[in-house]
CSV table of C-alpha atoms in Angstrom, one decimal:
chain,number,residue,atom,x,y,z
A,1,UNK,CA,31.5,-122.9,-75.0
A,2,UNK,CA,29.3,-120.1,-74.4
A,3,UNK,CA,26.1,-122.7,-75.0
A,4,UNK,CA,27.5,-125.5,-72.5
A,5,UNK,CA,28.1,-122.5,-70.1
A,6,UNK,CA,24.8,-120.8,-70.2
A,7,UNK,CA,22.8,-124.3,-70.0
A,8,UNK,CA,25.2,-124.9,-67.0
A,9,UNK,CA,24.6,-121.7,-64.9
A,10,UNK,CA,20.9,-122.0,-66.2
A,11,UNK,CA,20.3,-125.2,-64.2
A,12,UNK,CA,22.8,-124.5,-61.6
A,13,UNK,CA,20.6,-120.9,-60.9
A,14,UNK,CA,17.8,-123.3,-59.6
A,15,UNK,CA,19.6,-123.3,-56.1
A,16,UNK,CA,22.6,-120.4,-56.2
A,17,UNK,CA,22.4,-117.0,-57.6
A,18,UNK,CA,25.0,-114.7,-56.3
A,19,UNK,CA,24.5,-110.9,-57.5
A,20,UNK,CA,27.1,-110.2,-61.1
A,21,UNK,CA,29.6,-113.3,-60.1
A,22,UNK,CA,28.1,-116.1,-62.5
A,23,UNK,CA,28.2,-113.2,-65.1
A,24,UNK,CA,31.6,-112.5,-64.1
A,25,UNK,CA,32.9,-116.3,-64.1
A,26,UNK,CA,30.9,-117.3,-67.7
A,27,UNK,CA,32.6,-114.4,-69.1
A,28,UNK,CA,35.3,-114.6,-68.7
A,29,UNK,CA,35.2,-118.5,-69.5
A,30,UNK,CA,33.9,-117.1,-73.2
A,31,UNK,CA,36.5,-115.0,-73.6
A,32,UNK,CA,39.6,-116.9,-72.7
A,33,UNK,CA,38.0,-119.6,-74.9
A,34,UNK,CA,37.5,-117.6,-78.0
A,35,UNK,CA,41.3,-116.1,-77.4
A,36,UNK,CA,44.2,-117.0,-79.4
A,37,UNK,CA,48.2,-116.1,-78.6
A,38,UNK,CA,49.5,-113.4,-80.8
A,39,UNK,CA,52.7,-116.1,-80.9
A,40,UNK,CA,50.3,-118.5,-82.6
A,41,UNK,CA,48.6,-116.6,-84.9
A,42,UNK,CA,51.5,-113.4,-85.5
A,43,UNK,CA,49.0,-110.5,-85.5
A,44,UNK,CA,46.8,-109.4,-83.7
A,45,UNK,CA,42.9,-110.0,-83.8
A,46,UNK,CA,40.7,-107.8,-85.9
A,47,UNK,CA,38.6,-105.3,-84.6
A,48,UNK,CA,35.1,-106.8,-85.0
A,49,UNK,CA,35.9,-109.5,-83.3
A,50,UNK,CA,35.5,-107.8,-79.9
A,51,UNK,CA,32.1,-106.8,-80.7
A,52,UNK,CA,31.3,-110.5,-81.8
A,53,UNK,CA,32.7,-112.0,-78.5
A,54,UNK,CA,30.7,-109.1,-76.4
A,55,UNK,CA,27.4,-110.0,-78.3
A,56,UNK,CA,28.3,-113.8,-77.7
A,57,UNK,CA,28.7,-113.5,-74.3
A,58,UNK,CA,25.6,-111.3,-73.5
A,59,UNK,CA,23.5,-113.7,-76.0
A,60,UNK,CA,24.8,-116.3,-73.5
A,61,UNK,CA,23.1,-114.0,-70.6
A,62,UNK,CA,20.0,-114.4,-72.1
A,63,UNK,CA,20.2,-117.7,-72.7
A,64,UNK,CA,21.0,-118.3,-69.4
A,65,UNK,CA,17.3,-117.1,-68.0
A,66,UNK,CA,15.9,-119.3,-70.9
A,67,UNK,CA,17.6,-122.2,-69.0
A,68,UNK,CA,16.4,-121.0,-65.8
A,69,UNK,CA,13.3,-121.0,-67.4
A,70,UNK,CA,12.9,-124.3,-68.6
A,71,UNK,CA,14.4,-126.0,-66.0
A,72,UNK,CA,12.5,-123.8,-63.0
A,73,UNK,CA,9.5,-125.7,-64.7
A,74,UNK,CA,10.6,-129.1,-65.1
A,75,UNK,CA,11.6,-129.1,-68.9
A,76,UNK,CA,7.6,-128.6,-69.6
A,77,UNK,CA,7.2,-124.9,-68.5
A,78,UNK,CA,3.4,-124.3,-67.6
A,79,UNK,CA,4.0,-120.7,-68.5
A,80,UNK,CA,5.2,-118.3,-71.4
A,81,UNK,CA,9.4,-117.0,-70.7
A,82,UNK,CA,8.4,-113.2,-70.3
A,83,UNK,CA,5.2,-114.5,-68.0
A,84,UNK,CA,8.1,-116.2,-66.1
A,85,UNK,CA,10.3,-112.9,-65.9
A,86,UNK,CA,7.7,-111.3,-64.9
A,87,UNK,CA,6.4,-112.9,-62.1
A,88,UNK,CA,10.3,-114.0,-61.1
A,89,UNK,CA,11.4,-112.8,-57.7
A,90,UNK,CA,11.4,-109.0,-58.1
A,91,UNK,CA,13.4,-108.7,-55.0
A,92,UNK,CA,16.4,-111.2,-55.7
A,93,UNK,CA,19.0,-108.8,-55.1
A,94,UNK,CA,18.1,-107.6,-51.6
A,95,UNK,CA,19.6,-110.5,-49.5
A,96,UNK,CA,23.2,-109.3,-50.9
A,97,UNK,CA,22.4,-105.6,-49.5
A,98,UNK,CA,23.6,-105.3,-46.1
A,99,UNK,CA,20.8,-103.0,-45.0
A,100,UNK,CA,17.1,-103.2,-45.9
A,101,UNK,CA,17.2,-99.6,-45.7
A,102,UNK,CA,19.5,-99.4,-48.8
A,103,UNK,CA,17.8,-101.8,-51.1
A,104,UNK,CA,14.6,-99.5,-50.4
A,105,UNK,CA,16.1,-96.3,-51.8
A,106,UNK,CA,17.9,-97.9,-54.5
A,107,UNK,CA,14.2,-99.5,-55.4
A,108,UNK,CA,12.5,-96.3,-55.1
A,109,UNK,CA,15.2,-94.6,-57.0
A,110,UNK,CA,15.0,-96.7,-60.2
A,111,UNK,CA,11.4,-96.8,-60.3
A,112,UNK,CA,10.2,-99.7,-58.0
A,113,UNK,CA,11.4,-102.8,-57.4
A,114,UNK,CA,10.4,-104.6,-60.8
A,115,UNK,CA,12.7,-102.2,-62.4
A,116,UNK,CA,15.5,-103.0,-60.2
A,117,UNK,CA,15.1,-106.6,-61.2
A,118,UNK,CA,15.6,-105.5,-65.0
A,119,UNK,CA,18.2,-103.0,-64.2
A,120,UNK,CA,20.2,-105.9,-62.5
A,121,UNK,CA,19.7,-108.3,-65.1
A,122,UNK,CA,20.9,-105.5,-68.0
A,123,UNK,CA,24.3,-104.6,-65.8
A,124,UNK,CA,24.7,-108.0,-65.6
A,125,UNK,CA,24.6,-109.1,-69.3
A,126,UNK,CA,26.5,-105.6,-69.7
A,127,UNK,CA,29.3,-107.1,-67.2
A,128,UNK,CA,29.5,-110.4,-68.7
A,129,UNK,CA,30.1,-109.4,-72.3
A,130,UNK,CA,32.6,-107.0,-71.1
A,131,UNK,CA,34.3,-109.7,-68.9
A,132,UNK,CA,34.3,-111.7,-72.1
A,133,UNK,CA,35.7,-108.6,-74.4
A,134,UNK,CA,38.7,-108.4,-71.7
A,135,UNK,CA,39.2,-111.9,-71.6
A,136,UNK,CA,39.3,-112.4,-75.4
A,137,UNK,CA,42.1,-109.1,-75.4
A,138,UNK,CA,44.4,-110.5,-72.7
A,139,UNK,CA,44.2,-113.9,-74.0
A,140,UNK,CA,45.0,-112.9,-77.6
A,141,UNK,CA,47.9,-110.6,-76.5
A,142,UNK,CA,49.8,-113.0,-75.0
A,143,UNK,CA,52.5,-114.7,-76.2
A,144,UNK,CA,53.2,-118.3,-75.5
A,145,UNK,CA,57.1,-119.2,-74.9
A,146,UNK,CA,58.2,-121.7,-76.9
């Protein structure tokens, strides 16, 4: 589930990319996924298993900019992935600030705008394997009526 979803949102980043909802929505996706009722399995899931569906989920993040990568360059990328970061848009994020003003200080205050780029992409991947973790524990906690 998490590959189909990342390969999906990958291709689908070509033309849409809205600030920590695709991270939000493929999250939770993994986690509800990966859930099980307590009524089906009568106990409830061990405790290494959050940390498993977290690292799945933010393993899908990455794979999602792999996709992004490969298809951005027509399946026959011209250039190396981190060459591809790199040079990617270090700006992306600004169009969802209401004022220019803002996205300025919030560039400065991280470091430049190259490192808000990264620091987006990290709370992202953060969010989505945490959207996942909740997910997976309110989808194994509920019980299914018979």
């Amino acid at each position: 589930m998490a590959l189909v979803g990342a390969v999906l949102t990958g291709v689908l980043r070509i033309w849409i990319w809205i600030l920590a909802l695709e991270a939000l929505a493929l999250g939770v996706v993994i986690g509800e996924a990966a859930a099980i009722p307590s009524s089906v399995r009568h106990r409830r899931p061990p405790r290494w298993s959050y940390g498993y569906v977290f690292g799945v989920a933010c393993f899908a993040y990455m794979l999602v900019h792999v996709v992004f990568w490969l298809a951005s360059g027509g399946f026959t990328p011209d250039q190396s992935l981190f060459a591809f970061l790199r040079s990617a848009p270090s700006a992306t994020a600004t169009p969802f600030f209401q004022s220019v003003d803002l996205a300025r200080q919030i560039s400065l205050a991280t470091g430049g705008s190259t490192a808000l780029k990264y620091w987006l992409w990290v709370a992202e991947g953060l969010l989505m394997g945490s959207a996942a973790m909740l997910a997976y524990r309110g989808g194994s906690v509920r019980k299914l009526k018979h």
